[in-house]
Structures are given as C-alpha cells and as structure tokens.
CSV table of C-alpha atoms and ligand atoms in Angstrom, one decimal:
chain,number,residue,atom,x,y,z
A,31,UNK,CA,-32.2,-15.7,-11.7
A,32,UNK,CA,-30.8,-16.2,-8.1
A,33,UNK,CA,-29.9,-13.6,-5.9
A,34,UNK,CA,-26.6,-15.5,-5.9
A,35,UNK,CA,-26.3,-14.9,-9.7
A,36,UNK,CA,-27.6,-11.5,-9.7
A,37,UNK,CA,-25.4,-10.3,-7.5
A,38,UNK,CA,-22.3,-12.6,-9.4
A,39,UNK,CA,-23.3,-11.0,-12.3
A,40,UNK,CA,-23.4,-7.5,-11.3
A,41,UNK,CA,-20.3,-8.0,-10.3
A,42,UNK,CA,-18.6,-9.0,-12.9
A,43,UNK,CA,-20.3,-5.9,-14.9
A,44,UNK,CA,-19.0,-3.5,-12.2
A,45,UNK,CA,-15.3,-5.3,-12.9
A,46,UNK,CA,-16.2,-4.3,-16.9
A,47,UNK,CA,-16.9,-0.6,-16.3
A,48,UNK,CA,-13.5,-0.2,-14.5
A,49,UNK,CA,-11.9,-2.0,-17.0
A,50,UNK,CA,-13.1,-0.3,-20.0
A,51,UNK,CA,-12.4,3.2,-17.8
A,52,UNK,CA,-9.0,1.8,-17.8
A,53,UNK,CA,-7.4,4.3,-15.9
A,54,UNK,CA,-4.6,4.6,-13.1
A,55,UNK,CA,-8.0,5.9,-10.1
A,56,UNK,CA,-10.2,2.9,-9.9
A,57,UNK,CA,-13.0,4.5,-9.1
A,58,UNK,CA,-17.0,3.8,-8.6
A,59,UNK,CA,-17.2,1.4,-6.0
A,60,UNK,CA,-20.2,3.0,-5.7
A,61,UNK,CA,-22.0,5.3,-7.8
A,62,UNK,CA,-21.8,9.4,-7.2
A,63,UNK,CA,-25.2,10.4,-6.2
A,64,UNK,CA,-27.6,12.0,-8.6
A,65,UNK,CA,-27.6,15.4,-7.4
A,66,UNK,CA,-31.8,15.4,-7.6
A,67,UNK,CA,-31.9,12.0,-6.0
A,68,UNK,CA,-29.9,12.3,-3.2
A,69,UNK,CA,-30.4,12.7,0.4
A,70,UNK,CA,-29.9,15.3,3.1
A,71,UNK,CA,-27.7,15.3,6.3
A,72,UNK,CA,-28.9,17.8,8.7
A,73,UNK,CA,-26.1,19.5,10.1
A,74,UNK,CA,-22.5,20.5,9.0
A,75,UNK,CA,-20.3,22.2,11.6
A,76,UNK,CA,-17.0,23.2,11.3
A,77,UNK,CA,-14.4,22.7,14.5
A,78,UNK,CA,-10.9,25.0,14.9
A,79,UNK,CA,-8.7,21.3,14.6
A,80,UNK,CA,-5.1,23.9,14.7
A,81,UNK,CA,-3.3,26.9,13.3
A,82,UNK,CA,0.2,26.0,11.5
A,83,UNK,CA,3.0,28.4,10.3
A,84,UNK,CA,5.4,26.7,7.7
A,85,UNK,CA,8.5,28.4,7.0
A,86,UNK,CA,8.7,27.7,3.2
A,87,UNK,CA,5.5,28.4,1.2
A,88,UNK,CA,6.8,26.8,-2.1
A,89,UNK,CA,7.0,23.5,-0.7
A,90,UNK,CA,3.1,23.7,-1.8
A,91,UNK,CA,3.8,26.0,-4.6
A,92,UNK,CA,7.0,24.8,-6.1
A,93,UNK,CA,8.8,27.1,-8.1
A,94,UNK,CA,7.0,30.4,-6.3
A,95,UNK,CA,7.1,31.9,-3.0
A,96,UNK,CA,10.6,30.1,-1.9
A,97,UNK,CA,11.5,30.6,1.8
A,98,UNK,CA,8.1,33.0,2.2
A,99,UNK,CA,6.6,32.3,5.8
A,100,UNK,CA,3.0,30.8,5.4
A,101,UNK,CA,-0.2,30.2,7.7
A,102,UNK,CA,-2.1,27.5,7.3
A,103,UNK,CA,-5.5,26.3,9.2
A,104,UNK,CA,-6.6,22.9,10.3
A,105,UNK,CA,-10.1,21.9,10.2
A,106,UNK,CA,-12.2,19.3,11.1
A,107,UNK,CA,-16.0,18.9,10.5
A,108,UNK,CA,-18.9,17.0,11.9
A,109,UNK,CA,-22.0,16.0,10.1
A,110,UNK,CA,-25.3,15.1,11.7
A,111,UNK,CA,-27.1,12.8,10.0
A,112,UNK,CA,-30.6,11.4,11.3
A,113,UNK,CA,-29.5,10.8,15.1
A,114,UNK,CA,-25.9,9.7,13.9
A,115,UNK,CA,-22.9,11.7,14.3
A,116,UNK,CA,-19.5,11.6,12.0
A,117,UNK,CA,-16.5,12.9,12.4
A,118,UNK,CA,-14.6,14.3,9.7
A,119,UNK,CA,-10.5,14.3,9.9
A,120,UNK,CA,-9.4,14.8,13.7
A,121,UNK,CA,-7.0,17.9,13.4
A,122,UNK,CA,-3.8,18.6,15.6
A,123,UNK,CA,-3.3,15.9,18.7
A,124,UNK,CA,-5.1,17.8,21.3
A,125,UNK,CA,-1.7,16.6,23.4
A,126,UNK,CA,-0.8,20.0,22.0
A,127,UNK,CA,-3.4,21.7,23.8
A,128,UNK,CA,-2.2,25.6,24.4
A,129,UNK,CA,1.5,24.8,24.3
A,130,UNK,CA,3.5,27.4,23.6
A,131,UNK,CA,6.2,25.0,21.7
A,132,UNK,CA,3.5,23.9,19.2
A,133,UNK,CA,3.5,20.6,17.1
A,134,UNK,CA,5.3,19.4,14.5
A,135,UNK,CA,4.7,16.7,11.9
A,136,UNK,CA,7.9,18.1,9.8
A,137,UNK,CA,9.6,20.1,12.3
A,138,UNK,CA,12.1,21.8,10.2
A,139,UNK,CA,9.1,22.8,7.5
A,140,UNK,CA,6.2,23.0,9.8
A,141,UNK,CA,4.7,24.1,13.2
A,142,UNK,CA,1.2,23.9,14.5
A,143,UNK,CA,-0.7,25.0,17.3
A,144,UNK,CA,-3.8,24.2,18.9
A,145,UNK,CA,-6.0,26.4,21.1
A,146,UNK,CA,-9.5,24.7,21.6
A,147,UNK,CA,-9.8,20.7,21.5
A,148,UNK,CA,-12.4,18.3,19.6
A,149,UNK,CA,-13.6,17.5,22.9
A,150,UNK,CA,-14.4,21.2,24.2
A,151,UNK,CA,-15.7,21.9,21.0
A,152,UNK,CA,-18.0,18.5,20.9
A,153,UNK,CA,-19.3,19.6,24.8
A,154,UNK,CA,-20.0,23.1,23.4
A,155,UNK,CA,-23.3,21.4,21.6
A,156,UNK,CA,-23.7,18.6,24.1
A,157,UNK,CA,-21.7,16.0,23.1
A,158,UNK,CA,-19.3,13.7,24.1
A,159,UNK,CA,-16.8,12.0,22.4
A,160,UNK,CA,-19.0,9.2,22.6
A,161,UNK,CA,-21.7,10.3,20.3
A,162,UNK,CA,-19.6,10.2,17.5
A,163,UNK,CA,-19.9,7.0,15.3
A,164,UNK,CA,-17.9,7.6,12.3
A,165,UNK,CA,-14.7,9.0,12.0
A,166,UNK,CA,-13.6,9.4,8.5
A,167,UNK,CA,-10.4,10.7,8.1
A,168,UNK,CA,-9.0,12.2,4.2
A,169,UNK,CA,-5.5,10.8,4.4
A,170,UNK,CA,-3.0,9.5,7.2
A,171,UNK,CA,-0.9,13.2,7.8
A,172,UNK,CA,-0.5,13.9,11.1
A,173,UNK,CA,-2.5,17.0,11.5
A,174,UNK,CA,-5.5,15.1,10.3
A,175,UNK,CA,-5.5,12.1,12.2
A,176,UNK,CA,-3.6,13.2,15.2
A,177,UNK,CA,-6.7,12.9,17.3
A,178,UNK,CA,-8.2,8.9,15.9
A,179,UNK,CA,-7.8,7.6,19.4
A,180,UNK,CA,-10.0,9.7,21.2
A,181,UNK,CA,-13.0,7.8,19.0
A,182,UNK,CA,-12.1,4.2,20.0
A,183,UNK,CA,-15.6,2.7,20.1
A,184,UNK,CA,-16.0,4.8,16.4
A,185,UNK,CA,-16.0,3.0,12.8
A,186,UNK,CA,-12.9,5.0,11.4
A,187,UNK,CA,-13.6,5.2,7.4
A,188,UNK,CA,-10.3,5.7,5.6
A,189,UNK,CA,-9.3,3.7,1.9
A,190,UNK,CA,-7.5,0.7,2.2
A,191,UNK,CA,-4.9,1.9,-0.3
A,192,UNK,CA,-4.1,5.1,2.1
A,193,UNK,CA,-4.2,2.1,4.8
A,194,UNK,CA,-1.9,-0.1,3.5
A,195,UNK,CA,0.4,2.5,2.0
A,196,UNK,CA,1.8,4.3,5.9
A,197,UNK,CA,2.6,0.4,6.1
A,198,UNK,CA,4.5,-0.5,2.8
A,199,UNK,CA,8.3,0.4,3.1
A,200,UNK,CA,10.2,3.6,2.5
A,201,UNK,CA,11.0,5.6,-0.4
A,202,UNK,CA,13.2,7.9,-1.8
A,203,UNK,CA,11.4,11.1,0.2
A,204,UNK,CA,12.3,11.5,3.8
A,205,UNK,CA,9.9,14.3,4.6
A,206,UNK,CA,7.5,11.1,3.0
A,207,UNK,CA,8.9,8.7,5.2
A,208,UNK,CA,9.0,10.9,8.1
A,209,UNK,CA,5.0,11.5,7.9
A,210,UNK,CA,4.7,7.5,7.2
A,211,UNK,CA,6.2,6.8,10.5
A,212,UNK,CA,4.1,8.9,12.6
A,213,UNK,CA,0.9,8.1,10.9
A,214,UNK,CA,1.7,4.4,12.4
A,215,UNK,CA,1.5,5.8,15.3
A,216,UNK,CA,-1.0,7.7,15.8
A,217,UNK,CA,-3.0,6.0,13.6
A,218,UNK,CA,-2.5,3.0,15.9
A,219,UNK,CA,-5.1,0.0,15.6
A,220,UNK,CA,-8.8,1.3,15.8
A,221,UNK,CA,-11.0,-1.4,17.0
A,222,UNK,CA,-13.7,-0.4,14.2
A,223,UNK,CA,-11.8,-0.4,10.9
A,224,UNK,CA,-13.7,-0.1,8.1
A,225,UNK,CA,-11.1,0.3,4.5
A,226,UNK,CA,-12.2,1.4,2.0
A,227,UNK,CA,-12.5,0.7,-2.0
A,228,UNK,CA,-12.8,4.0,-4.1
A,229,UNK,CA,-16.2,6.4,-3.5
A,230,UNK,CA,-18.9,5.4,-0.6
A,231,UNK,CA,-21.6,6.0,0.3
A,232,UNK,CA,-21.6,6.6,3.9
A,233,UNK,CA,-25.3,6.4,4.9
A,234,UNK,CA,-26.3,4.9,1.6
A,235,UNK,CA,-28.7,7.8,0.5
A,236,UNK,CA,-26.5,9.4,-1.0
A,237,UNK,CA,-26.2,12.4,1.2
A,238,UNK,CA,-22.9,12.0,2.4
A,239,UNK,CA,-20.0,10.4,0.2
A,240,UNK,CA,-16.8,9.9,0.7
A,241,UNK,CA,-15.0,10.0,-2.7
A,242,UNK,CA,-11.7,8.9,-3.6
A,243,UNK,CA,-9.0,11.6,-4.7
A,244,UNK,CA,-5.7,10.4,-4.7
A,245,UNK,CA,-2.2,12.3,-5.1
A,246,UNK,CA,-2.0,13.8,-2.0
A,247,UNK,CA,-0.9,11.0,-1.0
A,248,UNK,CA,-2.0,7.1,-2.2
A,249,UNK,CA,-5.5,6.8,-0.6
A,250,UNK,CA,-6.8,10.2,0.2
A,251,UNK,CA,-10.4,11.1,-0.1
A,252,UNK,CA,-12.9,14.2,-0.2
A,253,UNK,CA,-16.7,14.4,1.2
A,254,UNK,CA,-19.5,15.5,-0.5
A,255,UNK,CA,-21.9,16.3,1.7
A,256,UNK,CA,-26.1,18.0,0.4
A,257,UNK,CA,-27.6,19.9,3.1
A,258,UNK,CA,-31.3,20.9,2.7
A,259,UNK,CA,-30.6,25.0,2.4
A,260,UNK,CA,-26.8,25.0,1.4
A,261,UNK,CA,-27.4,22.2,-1.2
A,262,UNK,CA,-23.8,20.3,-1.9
A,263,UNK,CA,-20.6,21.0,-0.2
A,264,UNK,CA,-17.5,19.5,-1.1
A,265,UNK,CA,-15.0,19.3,2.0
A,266,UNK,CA,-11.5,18.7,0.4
A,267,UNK,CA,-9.4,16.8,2.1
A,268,UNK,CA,-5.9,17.9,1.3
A,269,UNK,CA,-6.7,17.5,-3.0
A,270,UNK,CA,-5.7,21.2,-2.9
A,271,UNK,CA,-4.5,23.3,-0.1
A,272,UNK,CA,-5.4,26.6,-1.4
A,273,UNK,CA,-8.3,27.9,-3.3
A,274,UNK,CA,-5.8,29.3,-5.8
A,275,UNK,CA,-3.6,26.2,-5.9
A,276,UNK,CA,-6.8,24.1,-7.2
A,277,UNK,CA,-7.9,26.5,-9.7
A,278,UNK,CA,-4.4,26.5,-11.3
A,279,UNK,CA,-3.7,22.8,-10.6
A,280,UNK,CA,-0.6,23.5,-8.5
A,281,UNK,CA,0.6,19.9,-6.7
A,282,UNK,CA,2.4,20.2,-3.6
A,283,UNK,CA,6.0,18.9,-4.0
A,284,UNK,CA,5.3,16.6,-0.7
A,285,UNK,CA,2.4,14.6,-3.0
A,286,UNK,CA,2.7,11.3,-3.8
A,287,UNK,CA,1.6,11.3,-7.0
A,288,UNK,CA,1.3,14.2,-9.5
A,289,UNK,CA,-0.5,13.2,-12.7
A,290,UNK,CA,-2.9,11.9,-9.7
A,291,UNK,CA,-3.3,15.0,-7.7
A,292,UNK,CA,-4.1,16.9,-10.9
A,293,UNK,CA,-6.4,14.3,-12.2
A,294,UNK,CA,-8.2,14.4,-8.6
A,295,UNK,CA,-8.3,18.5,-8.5
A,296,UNK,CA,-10.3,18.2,-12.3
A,297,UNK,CA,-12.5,15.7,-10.6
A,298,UNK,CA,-13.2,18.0,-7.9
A,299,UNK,CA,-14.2,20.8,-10.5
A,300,UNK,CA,-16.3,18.6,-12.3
A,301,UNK,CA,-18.3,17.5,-9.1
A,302,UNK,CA,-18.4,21.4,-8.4
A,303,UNK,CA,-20.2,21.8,-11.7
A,304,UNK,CA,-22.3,18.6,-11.6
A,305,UNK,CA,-23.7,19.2,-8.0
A,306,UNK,CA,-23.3,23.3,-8.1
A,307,UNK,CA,-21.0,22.9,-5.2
A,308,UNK,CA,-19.5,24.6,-2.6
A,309,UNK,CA,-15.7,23.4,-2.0
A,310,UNK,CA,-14.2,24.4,1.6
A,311,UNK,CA,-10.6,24.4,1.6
A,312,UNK,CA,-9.0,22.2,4.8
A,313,UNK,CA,-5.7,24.7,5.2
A,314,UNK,CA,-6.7,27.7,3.3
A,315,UNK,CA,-6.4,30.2,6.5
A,316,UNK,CA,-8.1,33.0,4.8
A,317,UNK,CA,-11.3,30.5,3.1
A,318,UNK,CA,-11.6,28.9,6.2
A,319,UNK,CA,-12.0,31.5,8.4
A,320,UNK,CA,-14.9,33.5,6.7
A,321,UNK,CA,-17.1,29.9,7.2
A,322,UNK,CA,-19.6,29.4,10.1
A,323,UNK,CA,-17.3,28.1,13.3
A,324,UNK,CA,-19.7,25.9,15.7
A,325,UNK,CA,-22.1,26.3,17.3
A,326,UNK,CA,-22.9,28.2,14.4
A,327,UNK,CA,-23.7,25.2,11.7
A,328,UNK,CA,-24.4,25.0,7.8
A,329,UNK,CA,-28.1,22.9,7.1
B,186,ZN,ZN1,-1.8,16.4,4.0
C-alpha cells in the first residue's frame, strides 16, 4: 500500500470512530496518551496571572449564594519541556499592572487586579518573553488571554471552534456578547496561529495534551500535563471554577453550553481516574493558593 493510501485510509477510519461515537464533542483528533507510555515535561510552574472580586457568587452557582461577594484567582502556568518553553493561558492584561481601579471584563459582575506581571515573573527564572514558544490559551475570556500579544513571535494553540466562535455574530446573552467583543480585541491577529481540532498532542509524546472540554464556552480546552515525580496533572481551564462546583457538576450560568459543560466535567473525572490525576483549579482562590508559586516548580 502507498503512504498515500495508508494515510487515505486511516483517515477515513478515524472519520468512522467519530461517527459511530456519534456524539455532540467530536473528540480524538488525537489519541489520549497511555498513562504508562507517555512522556515527561520537566517543569510545571505556576505564575500569580490576577486576583478578581465578583459581586454575585451565584452567577457560577445558580440558584445559591445570590448577591454573596466572591474571590476568585487567575493563573497561568508554564511548562518546560526539553529546552522548549509554553505558556499556558496569559491571565489579566498586565496594562492593569498595580492599578488601584482594577480590570474589568464584566464590570458590573467582575473586578480584577494584578500585582506581579508575566514578564517579572518570566525574568524571575531567567527568561524573557522571548523564550516562550507556545502559548496555549483554554478559551477566549478576557482574564485568560488578556496578555496573547506580549508572545508575538509564539505559536498560540487555541481550537478552531473557540476561534471562530468570538467571530460568529451575537446572541441572546449580553454579558456573552460583551466577553465576545473584547476577546477580538485582545485576541487580535497572532502571527503564529495554530487552530485546533479536538485533543493534541502538543510535543507528540504524549506528555503534554491539550484536550478539548467544551461548555465553558464553544472551544475551551484543559492540559494534561505527566511530570516525572508528580505523575499527571490536569490544569483546568475554566471546565469548573471551583473544586466543589466540579464535583457536584454545577455550570456556570455565563456557559455556553450546559449538557456540554457537564459532559466535559465527567470527562475530566474520568481522566482523573485513568491517569490518577491531580486537577488544579484556574479561579479557585483557596486550591490555588496552597500550590507551589514560581520559582518554586512541580517536576
Ligand atoms: Zn472563563
């Protein structure tokens, strides 16, 4: 057989197995790693990307805690792999750098702050903005893409669907259209745009994946990450914003997409099980703030 065929025919068996899954997630553009296969990356740090305070707690917990104040945290995290560097989600536009007015990407809802920047934090270890050569980002909200442009020679990762969703026009939610708008912008137009199909694999051994987990909003994504001594980590994107919200399956009423966000928490869990993972929780203050902070690092 030719490579031509081969390839033609795979293929068309791949197009099968998503078929026959026949569900709403399309999943499996490439295979999850087997947990005793895969690879290691060699570093995980986590960076202080912002500190928010919304107003409203049952926004992400309808039906409970209405009008209760809530803080949340922003992180982002960076993964060394080999002598590669990425980037994962950008936090809180560092154009809010120690101002006392904060950020907003919902501003009656929502305010953020942001006391140390990516770039302080990258020079704490030696690096410059630079040195980074992926930037993968979960999902298009403000407060995790607000700093994409300070990466413009970086390959930015994100799934085509999120992609071409912050373009497709408006619905019925204005908060939604609101946080469509301003993903445009800050978004903007990176030079290196890689979109992308359902689960990758980033460095194609399997160490770090980005895997698709949408209902947050259309095209957001989690990483699963194996280290040598922690084994797998699962960084979650915004598939839950609380440990306690993904345990129970509670869906935020800003999601996009329930049955999704609840179908993408279970898939979460499983991975969990499958790779005996940890799962650190993007905005829950109180998780997030036990974990290493760089220079201290997970390997
Ligand atoms: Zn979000």
């Amino acid at each position: 057989m030719t490579p031509f065929l081969k390839a033609r025919l795979s293929s068309i068996l791949a197009i099968g197995v998503l078929v026959l899954a026949g569900a709403s997630v399309v999943r499996a553009a490439t295979p999850l790693p087997d947990p005793a296969k895969a690879g290691f990356a060699d570093r995980l740090y986590r960076l202080d990307c912002g500190d928010s305070l919304a107003n409203d707690e049952s926004v992400w917990t309808p039906g409970k805690n209405i009008g209760k104040r809530v803080r949340f945290s922003s992180t982002c995290w960076l993964i060394r792999h080999g002598g590669e560097w990425l980037l994962w989600d950008t936090g809180v536009p560092e154009s809010a750098l120690n101002d006392p007015r904060g950020w907003s990407t919902l501003p009656k809802l929502i305010v953020y702050h942001l006391d140390k920047s990516i770039t302080a934090q990258l020079a704490a270890i030696g690096l410059t903005t630079g040195d980074v050569a992926y930037v993968a980002v979960s999902h298009t909200h403000g407060d995790h893409i607000g700093n994409v442009a300070l990466f413009p020679d970086a390959t930015v990762l994100i799934q085509r669907a999120e992609y071409e969703w912050i373009r497709s026009p408006d619905g019925a939610n204005a908060n939604v259209n609101q946080l469509k708008a301003l993903a445009r912008q800050l978004m903007g137009s990176p030079k290196r745009l890689r979109l992308l199909d359902g689960d990758t694999d980033v460095f194609g051994d399997g160490s770090v994946m980005l895997v698709s987990t949408p209902g947050h909003t259309p095209g957001s994504q989690s990483l699963l990450v194996h280290l040598r001594k922690t084994g797998f980590v699962i960084l979650s994107g915004d598939v839950a914003h609380s440990a306690d919200n993904l345990e129970h399956d509670i869906v935020p009423s800003l999601n996009t997409d329930k049955a999704a966000s609840v179908a993408s928490m279970d898939h979460v869990k499983a991975m969990i099980e499958t790779y005996r993972a940890r799962i650190f929780i993007n905005h829950d203050k109180a998780q997030e703030d036990a974990l290493k902070l760089l220079p201290a690092f997970y390997d």
